[in-house]
Coordinates of C-alpha atoms and ligand atoms in Angstrom, one line a residue:
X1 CA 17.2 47.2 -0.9
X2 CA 14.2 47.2 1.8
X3 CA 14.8 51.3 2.3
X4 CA 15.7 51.6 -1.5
X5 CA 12.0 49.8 -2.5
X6 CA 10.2 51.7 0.3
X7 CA 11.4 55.3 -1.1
X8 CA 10.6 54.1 -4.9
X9 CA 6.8 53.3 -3.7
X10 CA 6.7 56.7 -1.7
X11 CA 7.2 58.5 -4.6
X12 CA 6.0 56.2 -7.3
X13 CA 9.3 55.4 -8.9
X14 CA 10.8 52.5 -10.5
X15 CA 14.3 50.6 -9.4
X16 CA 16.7 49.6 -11.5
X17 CA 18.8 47.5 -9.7
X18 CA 23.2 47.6 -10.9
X19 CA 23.5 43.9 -10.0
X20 CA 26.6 43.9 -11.9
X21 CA 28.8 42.7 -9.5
X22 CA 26.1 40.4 -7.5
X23 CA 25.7 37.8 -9.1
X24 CA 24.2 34.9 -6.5
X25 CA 24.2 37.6 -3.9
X26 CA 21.1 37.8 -1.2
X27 CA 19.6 40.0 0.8
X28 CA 17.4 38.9 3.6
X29 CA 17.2 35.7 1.1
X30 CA 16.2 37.3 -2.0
X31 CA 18.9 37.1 -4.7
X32 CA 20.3 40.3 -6.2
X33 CA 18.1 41.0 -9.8
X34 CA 14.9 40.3 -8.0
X35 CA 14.0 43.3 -6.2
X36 CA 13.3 46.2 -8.5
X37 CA 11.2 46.2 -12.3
X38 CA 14.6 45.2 -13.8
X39 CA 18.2 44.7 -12.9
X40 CA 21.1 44.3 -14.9
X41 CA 24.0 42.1 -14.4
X42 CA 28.0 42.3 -16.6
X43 CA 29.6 39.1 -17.8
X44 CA 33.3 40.7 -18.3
X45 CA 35.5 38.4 -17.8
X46 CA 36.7 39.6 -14.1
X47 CA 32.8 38.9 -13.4
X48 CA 31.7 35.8 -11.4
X49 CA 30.5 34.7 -14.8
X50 CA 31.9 35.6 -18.2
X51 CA 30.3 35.6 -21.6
X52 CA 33.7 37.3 -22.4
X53 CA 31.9 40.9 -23.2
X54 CA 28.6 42.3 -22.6
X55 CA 25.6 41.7 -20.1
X56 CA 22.1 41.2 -19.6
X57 CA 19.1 42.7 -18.1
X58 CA 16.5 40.8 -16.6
X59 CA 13.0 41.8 -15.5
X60 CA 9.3 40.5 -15.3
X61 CA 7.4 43.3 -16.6
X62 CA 6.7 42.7 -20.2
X63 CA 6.9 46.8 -21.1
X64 CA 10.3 46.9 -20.4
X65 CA 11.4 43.5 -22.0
X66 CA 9.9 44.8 -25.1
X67 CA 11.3 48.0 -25.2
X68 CA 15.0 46.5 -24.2
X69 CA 14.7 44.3 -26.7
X70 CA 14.0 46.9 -29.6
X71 CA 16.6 49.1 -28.2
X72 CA 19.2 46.3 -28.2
X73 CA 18.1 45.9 -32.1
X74 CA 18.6 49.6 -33.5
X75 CA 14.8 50.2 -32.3
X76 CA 13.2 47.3 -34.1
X77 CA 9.5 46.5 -33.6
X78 CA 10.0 43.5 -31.7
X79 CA 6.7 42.0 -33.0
X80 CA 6.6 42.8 -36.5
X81 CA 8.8 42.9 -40.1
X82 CA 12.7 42.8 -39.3
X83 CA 13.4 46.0 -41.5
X84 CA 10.5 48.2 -39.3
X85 CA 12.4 50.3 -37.0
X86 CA 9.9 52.3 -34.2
X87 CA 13.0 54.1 -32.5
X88 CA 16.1 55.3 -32.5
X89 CA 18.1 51.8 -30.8
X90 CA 21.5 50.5 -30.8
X91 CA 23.3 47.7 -32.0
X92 CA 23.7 46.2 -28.3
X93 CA 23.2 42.7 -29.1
X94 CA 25.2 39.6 -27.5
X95 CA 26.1 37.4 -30.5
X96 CA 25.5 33.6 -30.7
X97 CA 29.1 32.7 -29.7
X98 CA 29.0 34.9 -26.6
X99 CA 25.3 33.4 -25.3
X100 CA 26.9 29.7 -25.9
X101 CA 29.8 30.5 -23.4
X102 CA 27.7 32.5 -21.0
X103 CA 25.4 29.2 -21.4
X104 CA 28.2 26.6 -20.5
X105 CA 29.0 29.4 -17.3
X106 CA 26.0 29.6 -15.7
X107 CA 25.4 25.3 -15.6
X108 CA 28.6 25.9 -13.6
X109 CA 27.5 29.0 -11.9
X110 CA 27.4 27.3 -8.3
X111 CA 30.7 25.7 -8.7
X112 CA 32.5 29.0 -9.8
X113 CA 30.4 30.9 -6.7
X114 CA 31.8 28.3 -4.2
X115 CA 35.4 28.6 -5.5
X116 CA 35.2 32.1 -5.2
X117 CA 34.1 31.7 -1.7
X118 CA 36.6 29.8 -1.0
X119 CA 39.7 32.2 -2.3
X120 CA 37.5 34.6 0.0
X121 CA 37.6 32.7 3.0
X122 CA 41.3 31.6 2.5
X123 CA 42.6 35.2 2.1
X124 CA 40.2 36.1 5.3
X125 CA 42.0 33.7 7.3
X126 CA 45.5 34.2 6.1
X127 CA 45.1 37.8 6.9
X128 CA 43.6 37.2 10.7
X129 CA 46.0 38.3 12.5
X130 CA 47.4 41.0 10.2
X131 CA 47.8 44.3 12.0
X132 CA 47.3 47.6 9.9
X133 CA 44.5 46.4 7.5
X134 CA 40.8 46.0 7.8
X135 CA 39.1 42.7 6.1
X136 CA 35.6 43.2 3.4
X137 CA 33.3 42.9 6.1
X138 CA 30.2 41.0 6.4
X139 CA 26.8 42.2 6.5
X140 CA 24.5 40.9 8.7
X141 CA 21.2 40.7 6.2
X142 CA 23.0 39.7 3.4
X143 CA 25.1 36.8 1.8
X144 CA 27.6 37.8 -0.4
X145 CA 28.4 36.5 -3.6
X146 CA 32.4 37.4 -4.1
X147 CA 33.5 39.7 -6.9
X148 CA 36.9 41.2 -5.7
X149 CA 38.7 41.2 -2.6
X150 CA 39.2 44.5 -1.9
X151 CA 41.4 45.5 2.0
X152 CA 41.6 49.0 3.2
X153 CA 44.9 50.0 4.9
X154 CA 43.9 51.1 8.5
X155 CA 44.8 54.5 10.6
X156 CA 46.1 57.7 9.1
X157 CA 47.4 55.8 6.0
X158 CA 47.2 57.5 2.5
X159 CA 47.1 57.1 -1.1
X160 CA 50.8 57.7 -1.1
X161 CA 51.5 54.3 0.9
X162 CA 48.3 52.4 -0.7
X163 CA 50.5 53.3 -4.0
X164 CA 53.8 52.4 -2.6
X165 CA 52.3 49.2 -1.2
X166 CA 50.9 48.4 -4.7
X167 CA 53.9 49.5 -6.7
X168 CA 56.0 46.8 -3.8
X169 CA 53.3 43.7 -4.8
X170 CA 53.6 45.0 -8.8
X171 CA 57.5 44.8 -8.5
X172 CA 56.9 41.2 -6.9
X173 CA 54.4 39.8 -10.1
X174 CA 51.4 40.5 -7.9
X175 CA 48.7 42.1 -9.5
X176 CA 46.5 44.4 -7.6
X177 CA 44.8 47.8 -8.2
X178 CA 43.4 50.7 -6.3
X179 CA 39.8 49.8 -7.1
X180 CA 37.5 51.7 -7.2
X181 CA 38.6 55.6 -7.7
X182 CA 35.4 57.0 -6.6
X183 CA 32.9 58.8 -9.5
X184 CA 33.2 62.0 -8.2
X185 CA 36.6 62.4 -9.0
X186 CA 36.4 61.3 -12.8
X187 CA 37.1 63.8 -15.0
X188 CA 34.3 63.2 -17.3
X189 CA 31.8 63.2 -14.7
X190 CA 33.2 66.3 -13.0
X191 CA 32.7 68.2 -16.4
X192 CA 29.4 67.3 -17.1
X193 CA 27.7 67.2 -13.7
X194 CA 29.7 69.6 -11.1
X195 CA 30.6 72.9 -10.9
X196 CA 33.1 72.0 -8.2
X197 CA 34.2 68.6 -6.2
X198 CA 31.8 68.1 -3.7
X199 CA 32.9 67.0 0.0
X200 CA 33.0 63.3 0.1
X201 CA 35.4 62.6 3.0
X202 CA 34.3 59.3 4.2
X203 CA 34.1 57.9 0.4
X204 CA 37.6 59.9 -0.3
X205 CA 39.3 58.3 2.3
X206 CA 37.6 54.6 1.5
X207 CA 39.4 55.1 -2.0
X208 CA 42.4 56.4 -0.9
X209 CA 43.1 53.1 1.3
X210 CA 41.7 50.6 -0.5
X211 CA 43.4 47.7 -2.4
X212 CA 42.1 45.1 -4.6
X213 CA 43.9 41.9 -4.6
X214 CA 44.2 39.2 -7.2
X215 CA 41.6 37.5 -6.9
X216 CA 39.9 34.5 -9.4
X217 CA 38.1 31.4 -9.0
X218 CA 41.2 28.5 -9.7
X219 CA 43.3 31.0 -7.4
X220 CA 45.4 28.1 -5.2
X221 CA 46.1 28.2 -1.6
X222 CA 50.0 28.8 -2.4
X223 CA 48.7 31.7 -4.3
X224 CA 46.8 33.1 -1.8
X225 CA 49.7 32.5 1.0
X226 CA 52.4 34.1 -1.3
X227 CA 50.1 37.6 -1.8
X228 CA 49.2 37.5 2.0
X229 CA 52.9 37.0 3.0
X230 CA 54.3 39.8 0.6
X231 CA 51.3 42.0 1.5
X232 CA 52.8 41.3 4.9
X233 CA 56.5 41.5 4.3
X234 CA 55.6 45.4 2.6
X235 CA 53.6 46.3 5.8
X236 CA 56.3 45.8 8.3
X237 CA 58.8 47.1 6.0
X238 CA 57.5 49.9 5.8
X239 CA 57.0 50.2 9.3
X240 CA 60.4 49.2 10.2
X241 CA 61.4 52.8 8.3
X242 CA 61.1 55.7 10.4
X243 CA 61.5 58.0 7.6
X244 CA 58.3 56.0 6.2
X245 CA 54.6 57.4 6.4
X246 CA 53.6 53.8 6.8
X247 CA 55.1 54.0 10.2
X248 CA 52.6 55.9 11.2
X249 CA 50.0 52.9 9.7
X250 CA 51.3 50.1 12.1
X251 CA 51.8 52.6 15.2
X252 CA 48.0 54.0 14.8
X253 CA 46.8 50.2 14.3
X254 CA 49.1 49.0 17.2
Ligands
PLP1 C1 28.6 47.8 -10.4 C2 28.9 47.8 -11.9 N1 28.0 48.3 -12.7 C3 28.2 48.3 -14.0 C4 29.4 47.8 -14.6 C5 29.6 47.9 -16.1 O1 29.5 46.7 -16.7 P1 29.8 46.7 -18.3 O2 31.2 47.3 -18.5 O3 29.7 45.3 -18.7 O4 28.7 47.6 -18.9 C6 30.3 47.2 -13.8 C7 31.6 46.6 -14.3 O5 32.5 46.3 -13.6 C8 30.1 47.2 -12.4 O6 31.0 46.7 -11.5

């Protein structure tokens, strides 16, 4: 955020932070929503919080509440009559039912941050000592609030063996995903903002390897040991084959 905030007051811009999957998160101490004139944050259910659809933004500049608000409300004026509309909005309102859930989440909100911490720090440690994949890494200025657990297969590994190594956990009950498949390669966006695929190497070959596992806040220990031995058991497998490409995974980490 520090380089992010520095650039916006060079050139006189605001920030908008995506704190969508940071919930609780710091940086350097500050929690994540506090840094730019408004963040917003998601409440789908895979969230650290649910308000089982929808989201919120927050901010402390009273232009920006105001206009969220009327846009929210198909462009109501937020201070007058009900039927005077002032812009063209949308109907982007949470409903009662959803705020009274989100409600009863957040007095909980420490106790379902902690337990996700905790199905963090049990996959960490069940995965020590596992050769051919690299662990979500800490970073130094920041304290991170968990919203997936996400390994990337190590070496010259592919999307071919990611996918076999998925389709392996799948054909066990274990489900997992290939999260996230980076922007640049959505069709939509390719259509509407690229001529061609740009070169992206380093953030091609982060999504080719990477794995999301399951990953919720009442996940149990015996859980978390089954998904760590079967991710495991597929590894060496694999490796085991010679005909395999994932041989080439374990020999490179080796
Ligand atoms: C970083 C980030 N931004 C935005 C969103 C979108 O949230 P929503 O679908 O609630 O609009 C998500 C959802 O997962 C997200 O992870």
């Amino acid at each position: 955020m520090a380089p992010i905030l520095e650039i916006a007051r060079e050139f006189n811009l605001r920030v908008f932070e995506d704190a969508c999957e940071a919930l609780g998160s710091r940086y350097r101490g500050q929690l994540a929503g506090t840094f730019g004139d408004a963040a917003a944050f998601a409440f789908y259910p895979n969230k650290q919080m649910t308000t089982a659809e929808g989201g919120m933004i927050v901010t402390n500049d009273a232009q920006i509440a105001t206009l969220c608000r009327s846009l929210r409300n198909q462009g109501r004026d937020d201070r007058s009559a009900w039927l005077r509309h002032i812009a063209l909005g949308y109907n982007y309102r949470l409903s009662d039912l959803h705020c009274a859930l989100g409600l009863a989440q957040l007095k909980r909100i420490g106790e379902l941050l902690s337990s996700r911490a905790r199905v963090a720090a049990e996959y960490s440690r069940a995965f020590a000592q596992t050769p051919g994949i690299t662990l979500p890494q800490e970073f130094p200025e920041a304290t991170r609030s968990w919203f997936v657990y996400v390994i990337q297969l190590q070496g010259t590994s592919t999307a071919r063996q990611r996918d076999s190594l998925i389709a392996g956990l799948r054909a066990r009950g274990i489900a997992c995903q290939a999260y996230f498949p980076p922007i640049h390669r959505q069709p939509y966006f390719k259509e509407i903002a690229l001529s061609r695929t740009p070169s992206l190497p380093q953030t091609d070959l982060a999504a080719e390897r990477c794995l999301a596992l399951p990953f919720f806040s009442k996940m149990t220990s015996e859980q978390i040991t089954e998904v760590c031995a079967a991710v495991r058991e597929l590894l060496s497998e694999s490796a085991d084959d010679p005909g395999s490409p994932q041989s080439q995974l374990s020999a490179s980490a080796g």
